[in-house]
PDB file of C-alpha atoms in Angstrom:
ATOM      1  CA  MET A 184       6.198  41.671  -0.117  1.00  0.00           C
ATOM      2  CA  ARG A 185       5.354  39.469   2.871  1.00  0.00           C
ATOM      3  CA  ILE A 186       1.678  38.509   2.427  1.00  0.00           C
ATOM      4  CA  VAL A 187      -0.956  36.449   4.215  1.00  0.00           C
ATOM      5  CA  PHE A 188      -3.534  35.122   1.737  1.00  0.00           C
ATOM      6  CA  MET A 189      -7.096  34.237   2.752  1.00  0.00           C
ATOM      7  CA  GLY A 190      -9.345  32.428   0.287  1.00  0.00           C
ATOM      8  CA  THR A 191     -11.388  29.287  -0.166  1.00  0.00           C
ATOM      9  CA  PRO A 192     -13.037  28.433  -3.544  1.00  0.00           C
ATOM     10  CA  GLN A 193     -11.671  28.060  -7.060  1.00  0.00           C
ATOM     11  CA  PHE A 194     -12.270  31.767  -7.694  1.00  0.00           C
ATOM     12  CA  ALA A 195      -9.385  32.593  -5.340  1.00  0.00           C
ATOM     13  CA  VAL A 196      -6.861  30.141  -6.817  1.00  0.00           C
ATOM     14  CA  PRO A 197      -5.637  32.303  -9.755  1.00  0.00           C
ATOM     15  CA  SER A 198      -5.070  35.179  -7.300  1.00  0.00           C
ATOM     16  CA  LEU A 199      -2.960  33.007  -4.994  1.00  0.00           C
ATOM     17  CA  LYS A 200      -0.974  31.620  -7.925  1.00  0.00           C
ATOM     18  CA  ALA A 201      -0.409  35.098  -9.331  1.00  0.00           C
ATOM     19  CA  LEU A 202       1.054  36.366  -6.048  1.00  0.00           C
ATOM     20  CA  ILE A 203       3.378  33.384  -5.716  1.00  0.00           C
ATOM     21  CA  GLU A 204       4.542  33.515  -9.333  1.00  0.00           C
ATOM     22  CA  ALA A 205       5.153  37.265  -9.019  1.00  0.00           C
ATOM     23  CA  GLY A 206       7.735  36.489  -6.346  1.00  0.00           C
ATOM     24  CA  HIS A 207       5.893  37.647  -3.240  1.00  0.00           C
ATOM     25  CA  GLU A 208       6.530  35.867   0.052  1.00  0.00           C
ATOM     26  CA  VAL A 209       3.221  34.221   0.914  1.00  0.00           C
ATOM     27  CA  CYS A 210       3.935  33.500   4.577  1.00  0.00           C
ATOM     28  CA  GLY A 211       0.585  31.885   5.327  1.00  0.00           C
ATOM     29  CA  VAL A 212      -2.604  30.755   3.589  1.00  0.00           C
ATOM     30  CA  PHE A 213      -5.887  30.671   5.501  1.00  0.00           C
ATOM     31  CA  SER A 214      -8.789  28.652   4.089  1.00  0.00           C
ATOM     32  CA  GLN A 215     -12.045  27.134   5.297  1.00  0.00           C
ATOM     33  CA  PRO A 216     -11.968  23.633   6.861  1.00  0.00           C
ATOM     34  CA  ASP A 217     -11.896  20.484   4.737  1.00  0.00           C
ATOM     35  CA  LYS A 218     -15.383  19.255   3.804  1.00  0.00           C
ATOM     36  CA  PRO A 219     -16.669  15.698   4.166  1.00  0.00           C
ATOM     37  CA  VAL A 220     -17.394  14.076   0.795  1.00  0.00           C
ATOM     38  CA  GLY A 221     -18.330  10.683  -0.584  1.00  0.00           C
ATOM     39  CA  ARG A 222     -21.350   8.476  -0.200  1.00  0.00           C
ATOM     40  CA  HIS A 223     -20.851   8.097   3.544  1.00  0.00           C
ATOM     41  CA  GLN A 224     -19.317  11.538   4.080  1.00  0.00           C
ATOM     42  CA  ASN A 225     -16.309   9.807   5.604  1.00  0.00           C
ATOM     43  CA  LYS A 226     -13.612  11.435   3.492  1.00  0.00           C
ATOM     44  CA  LEU A 227     -12.337  14.983   3.812  1.00  0.00           C
ATOM     45  CA  LYS A 228     -11.690  17.151   0.760  1.00  0.00           C
ATOM     46  CA  PRO A 229      -9.539  20.278   1.065  1.00  0.00           C
ATOM     47  CA  THR A 230     -10.683  23.552  -0.427  1.00  0.00           C
ATOM     48  CA  PRO A 231      -9.327  24.528  -3.864  1.00  0.00           C
ATOM     49  CA  VAL A 232      -7.134  27.199  -2.248  1.00  0.00           C
ATOM     50  CA  LYS A 233      -5.691  24.695   0.228  1.00  0.00           C
ATOM     51  CA  GLU A 234      -5.056  22.216  -2.593  1.00  0.00           C
ATOM     52  CA  CYS A 235      -3.220  24.934  -4.512  1.00  0.00           C
ATOM     53  CA  ALA A 236      -1.035  25.824  -1.520  1.00  0.00           C
ATOM     54  CA  LEU A 237      -0.280  22.146  -0.862  1.00  0.00           C
ATOM     55  CA  SER A 238       0.809  21.700  -4.482  1.00  0.00           C
ATOM     56  CA  TYR A 239       3.377  24.456  -3.993  1.00  0.00           C
ATOM     57  CA  GLN A 240       4.490  22.796  -0.756  1.00  0.00           C
ATOM     58  CA  ALA A 241       5.004  19.554  -2.668  1.00  0.00           C
ATOM     59  CA  ALA A 242       7.192  21.501  -5.090  1.00  0.00           C
ATOM     60  CA  GLY A 243       9.378  22.680  -2.199  1.00  0.00           C
ATOM     61  CA  ARG A 244       7.794  26.071  -1.462  1.00  0.00           C
ATOM     62  CA  ASP A 245       7.359  27.024   2.197  1.00  0.00           C
ATOM     63  CA  ILE A 246       3.710  28.096   2.202  1.00  0.00           C
ATOM     64  CA  PRO A 247       2.003  27.023   5.457  1.00  0.00           C
ATOM     65  CA  VAL A 248      -1.781  26.518   5.430  1.00  0.00           C
ATOM     66  CA  TYR A 249      -4.067  27.321   8.351  1.00  0.00           C
ATOM     67  CA  PRO A 250      -7.793  26.799   9.089  1.00  0.00           C
ATOM     68  CA  PRO A 251      -9.919  29.761  10.286  1.00  0.00           C
ATOM     69  CA  ALA A 252      -9.534  28.606  13.904  1.00  0.00           C
ATOM     70  CA  LYS A 253      -5.881  29.633  13.653  1.00  0.00           C
ATOM     71  CA  LEU A 254      -6.697  33.182  12.515  1.00  0.00           C
ATOM     72  CA  ARG A 255      -5.376  34.523  15.821  1.00  0.00           C
ATOM     73  CA  ASP A 256      -1.982  33.127  14.823  1.00  0.00           C
ATOM     74  CA  GLY A 257      -1.916  35.791  12.122  1.00  0.00           C
ATOM     75  CA  PRO A 258       0.042  38.338  14.178  1.00  0.00           C
ATOM     76  CA  ALA A 259       2.893  35.836  14.638  1.00  0.00           C
ATOM     77  CA  LEU A 260       3.242  35.664  10.843  1.00  0.00           C
ATOM     78  CA  ALA A 261       3.937  39.422  10.749  1.00  0.00           C
ATOM     79  CA  PRO A 262       2.509  40.075   7.262  1.00  0.00           C
ATOM     80  CA  GLU A 263       3.009  43.424   5.590  1.00  0.00           C
ATOM     81  CA  LEU A 264      -0.275  42.939   3.705  1.00  0.00           C
ATOM     82  CA  ILE A 265      -3.310  40.653   3.924  1.00  0.00           C
ATOM     83  CA  VAL A 266      -5.024  39.659   0.666  1.00  0.00           C
ATOM     84  CA  VAL A 267      -8.566  38.257   0.805  1.00  0.00           C
ATOM     85  CA  ALA A 268     -10.342  36.547  -2.102  1.00  0.00           C
ATOM     86  CA  ALA A 269     -13.684  34.832  -1.415  1.00  0.00           C
ATOM     87  CA  TYR A 270     -12.520  33.706   2.027  1.00  0.00           C
ATOM     88  CA  GLY A 271     -16.007  33.093   3.399  1.00  0.00           C
ATOM     89  CA  ARG A 272     -15.669  34.898   6.721  1.00  0.00           C
ATOM     90  CA  ILE A 273     -15.649  38.522   7.843  1.00  0.00           C
ATOM     91  CA  LEU A 274     -12.337  39.592   9.330  1.00  0.00           C
ATOM     92  CA  PRO A 275     -12.438  41.066  12.864  1.00  0.00           C
ATOM     93  CA  ASP A 276     -11.228  44.614  13.401  1.00  0.00           C
ATOM     94  CA  ASP A 277      -7.976  43.567  15.087  1.00  0.00           C
ATOM     95  CA  ILE A 278      -6.974  41.507  12.051  1.00  0.00           C
ATOM     96  CA  LEU A 279      -7.914  44.332   9.667  1.00  0.00           C
ATOM     97  CA  ALA A 280      -5.628  46.621  11.667  1.00  0.00           C
ATOM     98  CA  LEU A 281      -2.745  44.142  11.832  1.00  0.00           C
ATOM     99  CA  PRO A 282      -0.662  44.543   8.628  1.00  0.00           C
ATOM    100  CA  PRO A 283       1.108  47.888   8.174  1.00  0.00           C
ATOM    101  CA  LYS A 284       0.079  48.075   4.505  1.00  0.00           C
ATOM    102  CA  GLY A 285      -3.519  47.094   5.242  1.00  0.00           C
ATOM    103  CA  CYS A 286      -5.902  44.438   3.943  1.00  0.00           C
ATOM    104  CA  ILE A 287      -7.190  44.258   0.379  1.00  0.00           C
ATOM    105  CA  ASN A 288      -9.937  42.219  -1.245  1.00  0.00           C
ATOM    106  CA  VAL A 289     -10.516  40.715  -4.702  1.00  0.00           C
ATOM    107  CA  HIS A 290     -14.237  41.172  -5.423  1.00  0.00           C
ATOM    108  CA  SER A 291     -16.109  39.861  -8.467  1.00  0.00           C
ATOM    109  CA  SER A 292     -18.109  42.937  -9.431  1.00  0.00           C
ATOM    110  CA  LEU A 293     -17.612  46.548 -10.400  1.00  0.00           C
ATOM    111  CA  LEU A 294     -18.165  48.066  -6.992  1.00  0.00           C
ATOM    112  CA  PRO A 295     -20.199  49.764  -5.640  1.00  0.00           C
ATOM    113  CA  LYS A 296     -22.573  47.510  -7.598  1.00  0.00           C
ATOM    114  CA  TYR A 297     -23.253  44.050  -6.189  1.00  0.00           C
ATOM    115  CA  ARG A 298     -21.740  44.053  -2.748  1.00  0.00           C
ATOM    116  CA  GLY A 299     -22.217  40.711  -1.028  1.00  0.00           C
ATOM    117  CA  ALA A 300     -21.979  36.958  -1.428  1.00  0.00           C
ATOM    118  CA  ALA A 301     -23.177  36.281  -4.992  1.00  0.00           C
ATOM    119  CA  PRO A 302     -22.243  39.182  -7.287  1.00  0.00           C
ATOM    120  CA  ILE A 303     -21.625  37.028 -10.365  1.00  0.00           C
ATOM    121  CA  ASN A 304     -25.026  35.360 -10.174  1.00  0.00           C
ATOM    122  CA  TRP A 305     -26.964  38.541  -9.514  1.00  0.00           C
ATOM    123  CA  ALA A 306     -25.285  40.413 -12.347  1.00  0.00           C
ATOM    124  CA  ILE A 307     -26.637  37.777 -14.761  1.00  0.00           C
ATOM    125  CA  LEU A 308     -29.998  37.433 -13.008  1.00  0.00           C
ATOM    126  CA  ASN A 309     -30.515  41.179 -13.360  1.00  0.00           C
ATOM    127  CA  GLY A 310     -29.608  41.205 -17.040  1.00  0.00           C
ATOM    128  CA  GLU A 311     -26.403  43.211 -16.742  1.00  0.00           C
ATOM    129  CA  LYS A 312     -24.329  43.550 -19.903  1.00  0.00           C
ATOM    130  CA  GLU A 313     -21.042  44.198 -18.100  1.00  0.00           C
ATOM    131  CA  THR A 314     -19.298  43.241 -14.881  1.00  0.00           C
ATOM    132  CA  GLY A 315     -15.709  42.899 -13.714  1.00  0.00           C
ATOM    133  CA  VAL A 316     -13.291  42.615 -10.814  1.00  0.00           C
ATOM    134  CA  THR A 317     -12.482  45.188  -8.155  1.00  0.00           C
ATOM    135  CA  ILE A 318      -9.399  45.296  -5.927  1.00  0.00           C
ATOM    136  CA  MET A 319     -10.242  47.367  -2.875  1.00  0.00           C
ATOM    137  CA  HIS A 320      -8.950  48.339   0.525  1.00  0.00           C
ATOM    138  CA  MET A 321     -10.966  46.474   3.150  1.00  0.00           C
ATOM    139  CA  ALA A 322     -13.128  48.287   5.701  1.00  0.00           C
ATOM    140  CA  ALA A 323     -15.351  47.230   8.590  1.00  0.00           C
ATOM    141  CA  GLU A 324     -18.467  47.472   6.373  1.00  0.00           C
ATOM    142  CA  LEU A 325     -18.787  44.589   3.912  1.00  0.00           C
ATOM    143  CA  ASP A 326     -17.351  45.379   0.444  1.00  0.00           C
ATOM    144  CA  ALA A 327     -17.452  49.106   1.188  1.00  0.00           C
ATOM    145  CA  GLY A 328     -13.738  49.947   1.125  1.00  0.00           C
ATOM    146  CA  ASP A 329     -11.969  52.384  -1.159  1.00  0.00           C
ATOM    147  CA  ILE A 330     -11.222  51.130  -4.679  1.00  0.00           C
ATOM    148  CA  ILE A 331      -7.652  50.569  -5.881  1.00  0.00           C
ATOM    149  CA  LEU A 332      -8.191  49.077  -9.351  1.00  0.00           C
ATOM    150  CA  GLN A 333     -11.023  47.739 -11.503  1.00  0.00           C
ATOM    151  CA  ALA A 334     -11.164  45.719 -14.720  1.00  0.00           C
ATOM    152  CA  ALA A 335     -14.407  45.502 -16.683  1.00  0.00           C
ATOM    153  CA  THR A 336     -15.552  42.751 -19.052  1.00  0.00           C
ATOM    154  CA  PRO A 337     -18.752  42.193 -21.061  1.00  0.00           C
ATOM    155  CA  ILE A 338     -21.159  39.443 -20.034  1.00  0.00           C
ATOM    156  CA  HIS A 339     -21.722  37.344 -23.140  1.00  0.00           C
ATOM    157  CA  PRO A 340     -25.387  36.693 -24.039  1.00  0.00           C
ATOM    158  CA  GLU A 341     -25.097  32.902 -23.623  1.00  0.00           C
ATOM    159  CA  GLU A 342     -22.632  32.951 -20.720  1.00  0.00           C
ATOM    160  CA  ASP A 343     -23.836  31.339 -17.493  1.00  0.00           C
ATOM    161  CA  ALA A 344     -22.619  31.976 -13.944  1.00  0.00           C
ATOM    162  CA  GLU A 345     -20.115  29.098 -14.028  1.00  0.00           C
ATOM    163  CA  MET A 346     -18.510  30.389 -17.214  1.00  0.00           C
ATOM    164  CA  LEU A 347     -18.365  33.969 -15.962  1.00  0.00           C
ATOM    165  CA  TYR A 348     -16.993  32.800 -12.594  1.00  0.00           C
ATOM    166  CA  ALA A 349     -14.042  31.153 -14.345  1.00  0.00           C
ATOM    167  CA  ARG A 350     -13.320  34.207 -16.492  1.00  0.00           C
ATOM    168  CA  LEU A 351     -13.449  36.647 -13.580  1.00  0.00           C
ATOM    169  CA  ALA A 352     -11.202  34.404 -11.498  1.00  0.00           C
ATOM    170  CA  GLU A 353      -8.528  34.593 -14.194  1.00  0.00           C
ATOM    171  CA  LEU A 354      -9.057  38.332 -14.587  1.00  0.00           C
ATOM    172  CA  GLY A 355      -8.466  38.836 -10.866  1.00  0.00           C
ATOM    173  CA  GLY A 356      -4.944  37.400 -10.702  1.00  0.00           C
ATOM    174  CA  PRO A 357      -3.040  39.939 -12.855  1.00  0.00           C
ATOM    175  CA  LEU A 358      -5.156  42.796 -11.477  1.00  0.00           C
ATOM    176  CA  LEU A 359      -4.234  41.784  -7.921  1.00  0.00           C
ATOM    177  CA  VAL A 360      -0.530  41.656  -8.745  1.00  0.00           C
ATOM    178  CA  GLU A 361      -0.743  45.143 -10.255  1.00  0.00           C
ATOM    179  CA  ALA A 362      -2.534  46.453  -7.143  1.00  0.00           C
ATOM    180  CA  VAL A 363       0.050  44.903  -4.804  1.00  0.00           C
ATOM    181  CA  ALA A 364       2.851  46.497  -6.831  1.00  0.00           C
ATOM    182  CA  GLN A 365       1.173  49.886  -6.460  1.00  0.00           C
ATOM    183  CA  ILE A 366       0.766  49.362  -2.698  1.00  0.00           C
ATOM    184  CA  GLU A 367       4.432  48.411  -2.421  1.00  0.00           C
ATOM    185  CA  ALA A 368       5.398  51.551  -4.350  1.00  0.00           C
ATOM    186  CA  GLY A 369       3.079  53.759  -2.298  1.00  0.00           C
ATOM    187  CA  THR A 370       1.066  54.788  -5.366  1.00  0.00           C
ATOM    188  CA  ALA A 371      -2.155  52.785  -4.838  1.00  0.00           C
ATOM    189  CA  ALA A 372      -5.347  54.785  -5.252  1.00  0.00           C
ATOM    190  CA  ARG A 373      -8.010  55.152  -2.581  1.00  0.00           C
ATOM    191  CA  THR A 374     -11.136  56.019  -4.546  1.00  0.00           C
ATOM    192  CA  PRO A 375     -14.226  56.117  -2.292  1.00  0.00           C
ATOM    193  CA  GLN A 376     -17.259  54.203  -3.527  1.00  0.00           C
ATOM    194  CA  ASP A 377     -20.205  56.295  -4.649  1.00  0.00           C
ATOM    195  CA  PRO A 378     -23.016  55.575  -2.139  1.00  0.00           C
ATOM    196  CA  LYS A 379     -25.612  56.396  -4.813  1.00  0.00           C
ATOM    197  CA  GLY A 380     -24.432  53.438  -6.909  1.00  0.00           C
ATOM    198  CA  VAL A 381     -24.564  50.790  -4.187  1.00  0.00           C
ATOM    199  CA  SER A 382     -26.496  47.578  -4.854  1.00  0.00           C
ATOM    200  CA  PHE A 383     -26.379  44.204  -3.148  1.00  0.00           C
ATOM    201  CA  ALA A 384     -25.936  40.553  -4.106  1.00  0.00           C
ATOM    202  CA  PRO A 385     -27.319  38.416  -1.258  1.00  0.00           C
ATOM    203  CA  MET A 386     -26.757  34.680  -0.908  1.00  0.00           C
ATOM    204  CA  LEU A 387     -28.731  32.497  -3.330  1.00  0.00           C
ATOM    205  CA  SER A 388     -31.552  30.253  -2.152  1.00  0.00           C
ATOM    206  CA  LYS A 389     -33.687  27.474  -3.607  1.00  0.00           C
ATOM    207  CA  GLU A 390     -36.655  29.853  -3.559  1.00  0.00           C
ATOM    208  CA  LEU A 391     -35.124  31.517  -6.631  1.00  0.00           C
ATOM    209  CA  SER A 392     -35.319  28.300  -8.685  1.00  0.00           C
ATOM    210  CA  PRO A 393     -38.959  28.018  -9.910  1.00  0.00           C
ATOM    211  CA  VAL A 394     -39.485  29.651 -13.291  1.00  0.00           C
ATOM    212  CA  ASP A 395     -42.438  32.001 -13.697  1.00  0.00           C
ATOM    213  CA  TRP A 396     -43.399  31.439 -17.341  1.00  0.00           C
ATOM    214  CA  SER A 397     -45.304  34.728 -17.451  1.00  0.00           C
ATOM    215  CA  ARG A 398     -41.983  36.570 -17.414  1.00  0.00           C
ATOM    216  CA  SER A 399     -40.239  37.573 -20.637  1.00  0.00           C
ATOM    217  CA  ALA A 400     -38.070  35.117 -22.539  1.00  0.00           C
ATOM    218  CA  GLN A 401     -34.973  37.206 -21.744  1.00  0.00           C
ATOM    219  CA  GLU A 402     -35.735  37.261 -18.011  1.00  0.00           C
ATOM    220  CA  ILE A 403     -36.176  33.472 -17.943  1.00  0.00           C
ATOM    221  CA  HIS A 404     -32.978  33.041 -19.961  1.00  0.00           C
ATOM    222  CA  ASP A 405     -31.137  35.224 -17.434  1.00  0.00           C
ATOM    223  CA  GLN A 406     -32.598  33.197 -14.558  1.00  0.00           C
ATOM    224  CA  ILE A 407     -31.403  29.910 -16.042  1.00  0.00           C
ATOM    225  CA  ARG A 408     -27.915  31.329 -16.703  1.00  0.00           C
ATOM    226  CA  GLY A 409     -27.674  33.113 -13.364  1.00  0.00           C
ATOM    227  CA  LEU A 410     -28.552  30.101 -11.222  1.00  0.00           C
ATOM    228  CA  MET A 411     -25.878  27.805 -12.670  1.00  0.00           C
ATOM    229  CA  ALA A 412     -24.517  25.704 -10.991  1.00  0.00           C
ATOM    230  CA  TRP A 413     -26.643  26.164  -7.848  1.00  0.00           C
ATOM    231  CA  PRO A 414     -29.525  26.156  -7.104  1.00  0.00           C
ATOM    232  CA  ARG A 415     -30.413  25.938 -10.828  1.00  0.00           C
ATOM    233  CA  ALA A 416     -33.660  27.124 -12.340  1.00  0.00           C
ATOM    234  CA  SER A 417     -36.487  24.585 -12.291  1.00  0.00           C
ATOM    235  CA  THR A 418     -40.028  24.004 -13.488  1.00  0.00           C
ATOM    236  CA  ASP A 419     -42.775  21.536 -12.610  1.00  0.00           C
ATOM    237  CA  VAL A 420     -44.003  18.968 -15.140  1.00  0.00           C
ATOM    238  CA  LEU A 421     -46.932  16.585 -15.141  1.00  0.00           C
ATOM    239  CA  GLY A 422     -47.098  14.726 -11.856  1.00  0.00           C
ATOM    240  CA  GLY A 423     -45.541  17.580  -9.914  1.00  0.00           C
ATOM    241  CA  ALA A 424     -41.925  16.544 -10.431  1.00  0.00           C
ATOM    242  CA  ALA A 425     -39.393  19.371 -10.639  1.00  0.00           C
ATOM    243  CA  VAL A 426     -37.112  19.478 -13.663  1.00  0.00           C
ATOM    244  CA  LYS A 427     -33.828  21.370 -13.536  1.00  0.00           C
ATOM    245  CA  LEU A 428     -33.109  23.697 -16.463  1.00  0.00           C
ATOM    246  CA  TYR A 429     -29.532  23.897 -17.721  1.00  0.00           C
ATOM    247  CA  ARG A 430     -29.603  25.740 -21.032  1.00  0.00           C
ATOM    248  CA  SER A 431     -31.912  28.102 -22.879  1.00  0.00           C
ATOM    249  CA  GLN A 432     -31.992  30.268 -25.957  1.00  0.00           C
ATOM    250  CA  VAL A 433     -33.950  33.396 -26.742  1.00  0.00           C
ATOM    251  CA  LEU A 434     -35.383  33.135 -30.239  1.00  0.00           C
ATOM    252  CA  ALA A 435     -36.112  36.143 -32.404  1.00  0.00           C
ATOM    253  CA  GLU A 436     -39.750  37.160 -32.378  1.00  0.00           C
ATOM    254  CA  LYS A 437     -41.660  36.104 -35.469  1.00  0.00           C
ATOM    255  CA  ARG A 438     -43.032  38.898 -37.597  1.00  0.00           C
ATOM    256  CA  SER A 439     -45.990  38.506 -39.935  1.00  0.00           C
TER     257      SER A 439
END
């Protein structure tokens, strides 16, 4: 199938690779602009998705890469399907309506739970025991489209957000390929999300970092795991300096 892929961070890379290796014609990759890095911010670093696409170019594959400013060039690419995975921007209605087979999204939660920017972090912060990946048809409302496929996985007790991020990224690739095959065959489901089960995962902020030591050990453990790698949980020590917390363990309660 002729596909335009839109994604930016490492989470999206296994999905892009899976589409290419499955033999689909990825006619364009859209990713966020290169970011300045280095001590003087004078070097530009491409996004992980762009780096992935460029590696296929170097191997002789014709996979052009575009920045968001070129999104209006999308119609000229004439995709049958648009696949979005952590792209970082909301698609306008005219782009959503462009491909004849629609637009689908790879989302890192079991929708309708945890719509929004940080579903992996909030699942851990809230003490969830299970999460997963959803492939859904895109709609104008954020993360509210009909569900095609889902794959669930347990959240391990010592697993932090970075670890879970990597696992869900790998889970998303094969699930996406299966969903695209169903769309191509005309058998893809359109299961509406239950509005009663909707919850949200807003962007993280540094205000979430300070640990309240009056909370339970499990809640603090979940906070430390959920805020990896940013903004990280923190606590003040003598002198008022903030110390970042990287690891924790919940010990069994002593019994007399």
